[in-house]
């Protein structure tokens, strides 16, 4: 039996302005994301990551190209993309692109990299 395939979509840590979160950095966020990937793999999931630039057209292209190259069972959209007012347009484009490219795919949402595994498990169970 094949392992469920998870696509994680989020903002590239290199484009995020961390000034509202003292002590956070692109490097620290990358480490947290990497740990979340390891937890997913250890739990039996295949994982693909799609980190987006802050340019809406480029972000949409990245999502389209990623979805065109593989079959996905569940898509987790990161909280940084969903909750930042700076990325509302990109979030909207991502959701609409996902729905157009893979209708019926399950979506799930974390509230931090540390809650990714729980979010994916919810998404797979539906």
Coordinates of N, CA and C in Angstrom, one line a residue:
X1 N 0.8 -1.2 0.0 CA 0.0 0.0 0.0 C 0.9 1.2 0.0
X2 N 0.5 2.2 -0.8 CA 1.4 3.4 -0.9 C 1.1 4.4 0.3
X3 N 2.1 5.1 0.5 CA 2.0 6.1 1.6 C 1.2 7.3 1.1
X4 N 0.3 7.9 2.0 CA -0.4 9.2 1.6 C 0.6 10.3 1.3
X5 N 0.4 11.0 0.2 CA 1.3 12.1 -0.2 C 0.7 13.4 0.2
X6 N 1.5 14.1 1.0 CA 1.2 15.4 1.5 C 1.9 16.5 0.8
X7 N 1.2 17.6 0.4 CA 1.9 18.8 -0.1 C 1.7 19.9 0.9
X8 N 2.8 20.4 1.3 CA 2.8 21.5 2.3 C 3.1 22.8 1.5
X9 N 2.2 23.8 1.6 CA 2.3 25.0 0.9 C 2.5 26.1 1.9
X10 N 3.5 27.0 1.8 CA 3.7 28.1 2.7 C 4.6 29.1 2.1
X11 N 4.8 30.1 2.8 CA 5.7 31.2 2.4 C 7.1 30.8 2.6
X12 N 8.0 31.1 1.7 CA 9.4 30.9 1.9 C 9.9 31.8 3.0
X13 N 10.5 31.2 4.0 CA 11.0 32.0 5.2 C 11.9 33.1 4.8
X14 N 12.6 33.1 3.7 CA 13.4 34.2 3.3 C 12.7 35.4 2.9
X15 N 11.4 35.3 2.6 CA 10.6 36.5 2.2 C 9.8 37.1 3.4
X16 N 9.8 36.5 4.5 CA 9.0 36.9 5.6 C 9.7 38.0 6.4
X17 N 9.0 39.0 6.8 CA 9.5 40.1 7.7 C 9.2 39.6 9.1
X18 N 10.3 39.3 9.8 CA 10.2 38.7 11.1 C 10.2 39.8 12.2
X19 N 10.2 41.1 11.9 CA 10.3 42.1 12.9 C 9.2 42.1 13.9
X20 N 7.9 41.7 13.5 CA 6.9 41.6 14.6 C 7.1 40.4 15.6
X21 N 8.0 39.5 15.3 CA 8.2 38.4 16.1 C 9.7 38.3 16.6
X22 N 10.1 39.1 17.6 CA 11.4 39.1 18.1 C 11.9 37.7 18.4
X23 N 13.1 37.4 18.0 CA 13.7 36.1 18.3 C 13.5 35.1 17.2
X24 N 12.5 35.4 16.3 CA 12.3 34.5 15.1 C 13.1 34.9 14.0
X25 N 13.4 34.0 13.1 CA 14.3 34.2 11.9 C 13.9 33.2 10.8
X26 N 14.4 33.5 9.6 CA 14.2 32.6 8.5 C 14.8 31.2 8.9
X27 N 16.0 31.3 9.4 CA 16.7 30.0 9.8 C 16.0 29.2 10.8
X28 N 15.5 29.9 11.8 CA 14.7 29.2 12.9 C 13.4 28.6 12.3
X29 N 12.7 29.3 11.4 CA 11.5 28.8 10.8 C 11.8 27.6 9.9
X30 N 12.9 27.7 9.1 CA 13.3 26.6 8.3 C 13.5 25.3 9.1
X31 N 14.2 25.5 10.3 CA 14.4 24.3 11.2 C 13.1 23.7 11.7
X32 N 12.1 24.6 12.0 CA 10.8 24.1 12.5 C 10.1 23.4 11.4
X33 N 10.2 23.9 10.2 CA 9.5 23.3 9.0 C 10.2 21.9 8.7
X34 N 11.5 21.9 8.8 CA 12.2 20.6 8.5 C 11.8 19.6 9.6
X35 N 11.7 20.0 10.8 CA 11.3 19.0 11.8 C 9.9 18.5 11.6
X36 N 9.0 19.4 11.1 CA 7.6 19.0 10.8 C 7.6 17.9 9.6
X37 N 8.5 18.2 8.6 CA 8.6 17.2 7.5 C 9.1 15.8 8.1
X38 N 10.1 15.9 8.9 CA 10.6 14.6 9.5 C 9.5 13.9 10.3
X39 N 8.7 14.6 11.0 CA 7.6 14.0 11.8 C 6.5 13.4 10.8
X40 N 6.2 14.0 9.7 CA 5.3 13.5 8.8 C 5.9 12.2 8.2
X41 N 7.1 12.2 7.8 CA 7.7 11.0 7.2 C 7.8 9.9 8.2
X42 N 8.1 10.2 9.4 CA 8.1 9.2 10.4 C 6.8 8.6 10.7
X43 N 5.7 9.4 10.5 CA 4.3 8.9 10.7 C 3.8 8.2 9.4
X44 N 4.6 8.1 8.4 CA 4.1 7.3 7.2 C 3.6 8.1 6.0
X45 N 4.0 9.3 6.0 CA 3.5 10.2 4.8 C 4.7 10.5 3.9
X46 N 4.5 10.6 2.6 CA 5.4 11.2 1.7 C 5.1 12.7 1.7
X47 N 6.2 13.5 1.6 CA 6.0 15.0 1.8 C 6.7 15.7 0.6
X48 N 6.0 16.7 0.1 CA 6.5 17.6 -0.9 C 6.2 19.0 -0.3
X49 N 7.2 19.9 -0.4 CA 7.1 21.2 0.1 C 7.1 22.2 -1.1
X50 N 6.2 23.2 -1.0 CA 6.1 24.2 -2.0 C 6.2 25.6 -1.3
X51 N 7.4 26.1 -1.2 CA 7.6 27.4 -0.5 C 7.5 28.5 -1.6
X52 N 6.7 29.5 -1.2 CA 6.3 30.6 -2.2 C 7.0 31.9 -2.0
X53 N 7.2 32.5 -3.1 CA 7.8 33.9 -3.0 C 6.6 34.8 -2.7
X54 N 7.0 36.1 -2.4 CA 5.9 37.1 -2.1 C 5.3 37.7 -3.4
X55 N 5.7 37.2 -4.5 CA 5.1 37.7 -5.8 C 3.9 36.7 -6.2
X56 N 2.7 37.3 -6.3 CA 1.5 36.5 -6.5 C 1.6 35.6 -7.7
X57 N 2.1 36.2 -8.8 CA 2.2 35.4 -10.1 C 3.1 34.3 -10.0
X58 N 4.3 34.5 -9.4 CA 5.3 33.4 -9.2 C 4.8 32.4 -8.2
X59 N 4.1 32.8 -7.2 CA 3.5 31.8 -6.2 C 2.5 30.9 -6.9
X60 N 1.6 31.5 -7.7 CA 0.6 30.7 -8.4 C 1.3 29.7 -9.4
X61 N 2.3 30.2 -10.1 CA 3.0 29.3 -11.0 C 3.7 28.1 -10.2
X62 N 4.3 28.4 -9.1 CA 4.9 27.4 -8.3 C 3.9 26.3 -7.9
X63 N 2.7 26.7 -7.5 CA 1.7 25.8 -7.0 C 1.2 25.0 -8.2
X64 N 1.0 25.6 -9.4 CA 0.5 24.9 -10.6 C 1.6 23.8 -11.0
X65 N 2.8 24.2 -11.0 CA 3.9 23.3 -11.5 C 4.0 22.1 -10.5
X66 N 3.9 22.4 -9.2 CA 4.0 21.3 -8.2 C 2.9 20.4 -8.4
X67 N 1.7 20.9 -8.5 CA 0.5 20.0 -8.6 C 0.5 19.2 -10.0
X68 N 1.0 19.8 -11.0 CA 1.0 19.1 -12.3 C 2.0 17.9 -12.3
X69 N 3.0 17.9 -11.4 CA 4.0 16.9 -11.5 C 3.7 15.7 -10.6
X70 N 2.7 15.7 -9.8 CA 2.4 14.6 -8.9 C 1.0 14.6 -8.4
X71 N 0.6 13.4 -7.9 CA -0.7 13.2 -7.3 C -0.6 13.5 -5.8
X72 N -1.5 14.2 -5.3 CA -1.5 14.6 -3.9 C -2.7 14.1 -3.2
X73 N -2.6 13.6 -2.0 CA -3.7 13.1 -1.2 C -4.3 14.2 -0.3
X74 N -3.4 15.0 0.3 CA -3.9 16.1 1.2 C -2.9 17.3 1.1
X75 N -3.5 18.5 1.1 CA -2.7 19.7 1.0 C -2.8 20.5 2.3
X76 N -1.7 20.7 2.9 CA -1.6 21.5 4.2 C -1.1 22.9 3.8
X77 N -2.0 23.9 4.1 CA -1.6 25.3 3.8 C -1.2 25.9 5.2
X78 N 0.0 26.4 5.2 CA 0.6 26.9 6.4 C -0.1 28.2 7.0
X79 N 0.0 28.4 8.3 CA -0.6 29.5 9.0 C 0.0 30.8 8.6
X80 N 1.3 30.9 8.3 CA 1.9 32.1 7.9 C 1.3 32.7 6.6
X81 N 0.9 31.8 5.7 CA 0.3 32.2 4.4 C -1.1 32.7 4.7
X82 N -1.8 32.0 5.5 CA -3.3 32.3 5.8 C -3.5 33.5 6.7
X83 N -2.7 33.7 7.6 CA -3.0 34.7 8.7 C -2.4 36.0 8.5
X84 N -1.4 36.2 7.6 CA -0.8 37.5 7.3 C -1.6 38.3 6.3
X85 N -1.9 39.5 6.7 CA -2.6 40.4 5.7 C -1.8 40.6 4.5
X86 N -0.5 40.6 4.7 CA 0.4 40.8 3.5 C 0.2 39.8 2.4
X87 N -0.3 38.6 2.8 CA -0.3 37.5 1.8 C -1.7 37.1 1.5
X88 N -2.7 37.9 1.7 CA -4.1 37.6 1.4 C -4.3 37.2 0.0
X89 N -3.8 38.0 -0.9 CA -3.9 37.8 -2.4 C -3.3 36.4 -2.7
X90 N -2.1 36.2 -2.2 CA -1.4 34.9 -2.5 C -2.2 33.7 -1.9
X91 N -2.7 33.8 -0.7 CA -3.6 32.8 -0.2 C -4.8 32.5 -1.1
X92 N -5.4 33.5 -1.5 CA -6.6 33.4 -2.4 C -6.2 32.7 -3.7
X93 N -5.1 33.1 -4.3 CA -4.6 32.5 -5.5 C -4.3 31.0 -5.3
X94 N -3.7 30.7 -4.2 CA -3.3 29.3 -3.8 C -4.5 28.4 -3.7
X95 N -5.5 28.9 -3.0 CA -6.7 28.1 -2.8 C -7.4 27.8 -4.1
X96 N -7.6 28.9 -4.9 CA -8.3 28.8 -6.2 C -7.5 27.9 -7.2
X97 N -6.1 28.0 -7.1 CA -5.3 27.2 -8.0 C -5.4 25.7 -7.6
X98 N -5.3 25.4 -6.3 CA -5.5 24.1 -5.9 C -6.8 23.5 -6.3
X99 N -7.9 24.2 -6.1 CA -9.2 23.7 -6.5 C -9.3 23.5 -8.0
X100 N -8.7 24.3 -8.8 CA -8.7 24.2 -10.3 C -7.9 23.0 -10.7
X101 N -6.7 22.8 -10.1 CA -5.8 21.8 -10.5 C -6.1 20.4 -10.0
X102 N -6.6 20.3 -8.8 CA -6.9 19.0 -8.2 C -8.2 19.1 -7.4
X103 N -9.3 19.2 -8.2 CA -10.6 19.3 -7.6 C -10.9 18.1 -6.6
X104 N -11.4 18.4 -5.5 CA -11.7 17.4 -4.5 C -10.6 17.0 -3.6
X105 N -9.4 17.5 -3.8 CA -8.3 17.2 -2.9 C -8.6 17.7 -1.5
X106 N -8.2 17.0 -0.5 CA -8.5 17.4 0.9 C -7.5 18.5 1.3
X107 N -8.0 19.5 2.0 CA -7.2 20.5 2.6 C -7.1 20.4 4.1
X108 N -6.0 20.9 4.7 CA -5.9 21.0 6.1 C -5.1 22.2 6.4
X109 N -5.1 22.6 7.7 CA -4.5 23.9 8.1 C -3.9 23.7 9.4
X110 N -2.6 24.1 9.5 CA -1.9 24.1 10.8 C -2.0 25.5 11.4
X111 N -1.5 25.6 12.7 CA -1.4 26.9 13.2 C 0.1 27.2 13.6
X112 N 0.9 26.3 13.3 CA 2.4 26.4 13.4 C 3.0 25.1 12.8
X113 N 4.3 25.2 12.5 CA 4.9 23.9 12.1 C 4.7 22.8 13.1
X114 N 4.7 23.1 14.3 CA 4.5 22.1 15.4 C 3.2 21.4 15.3
X115 N 2.2 21.9 14.7 CA 0.8 21.3 14.6 C 0.5 20.7 13.3
X116 N 1.6 20.6 12.4 CA 1.4 20.1 11.1 C 0.9 18.6 11.0
X117 N 1.5 17.8 11.8 CA 1.2 16.4 11.8 C -0.3 16.2 12.2
X118 N -0.7 16.9 13.2 CA -2.1 16.7 13.6 C -3.1 17.2 12.5
X119 N -2.7 18.3 11.9 CA -3.5 18.9 10.8 C -3.6 17.9 9.7
X120 N -2.5 17.3 9.3 CA -2.5 16.3 8.2 C -3.3 15.1 8.5
X121 N -3.2 14.6 9.8 CA -4.0 13.5 10.2 C -5.5 13.8 10.1
X122 N -5.9 15.0 10.5 CA -7.3 15.4 10.3 C -7.7 15.4 8.9
X123 N -6.8 15.9 8.0 CA -7.1 16.0 6.6 C -7.3 14.6 5.9
X124 N -6.4 13.7 6.3 CA -6.5 12.3 5.7 C -7.7 11.6 6.2
X125 N -8.2 11.8 7.4 CA -9.3 11.0 8.0 C -10.6 11.4 7.4
X126 N -10.8 12.6 6.9 CA -12.1 13.1 6.4 C -12.6 12.2 5.4

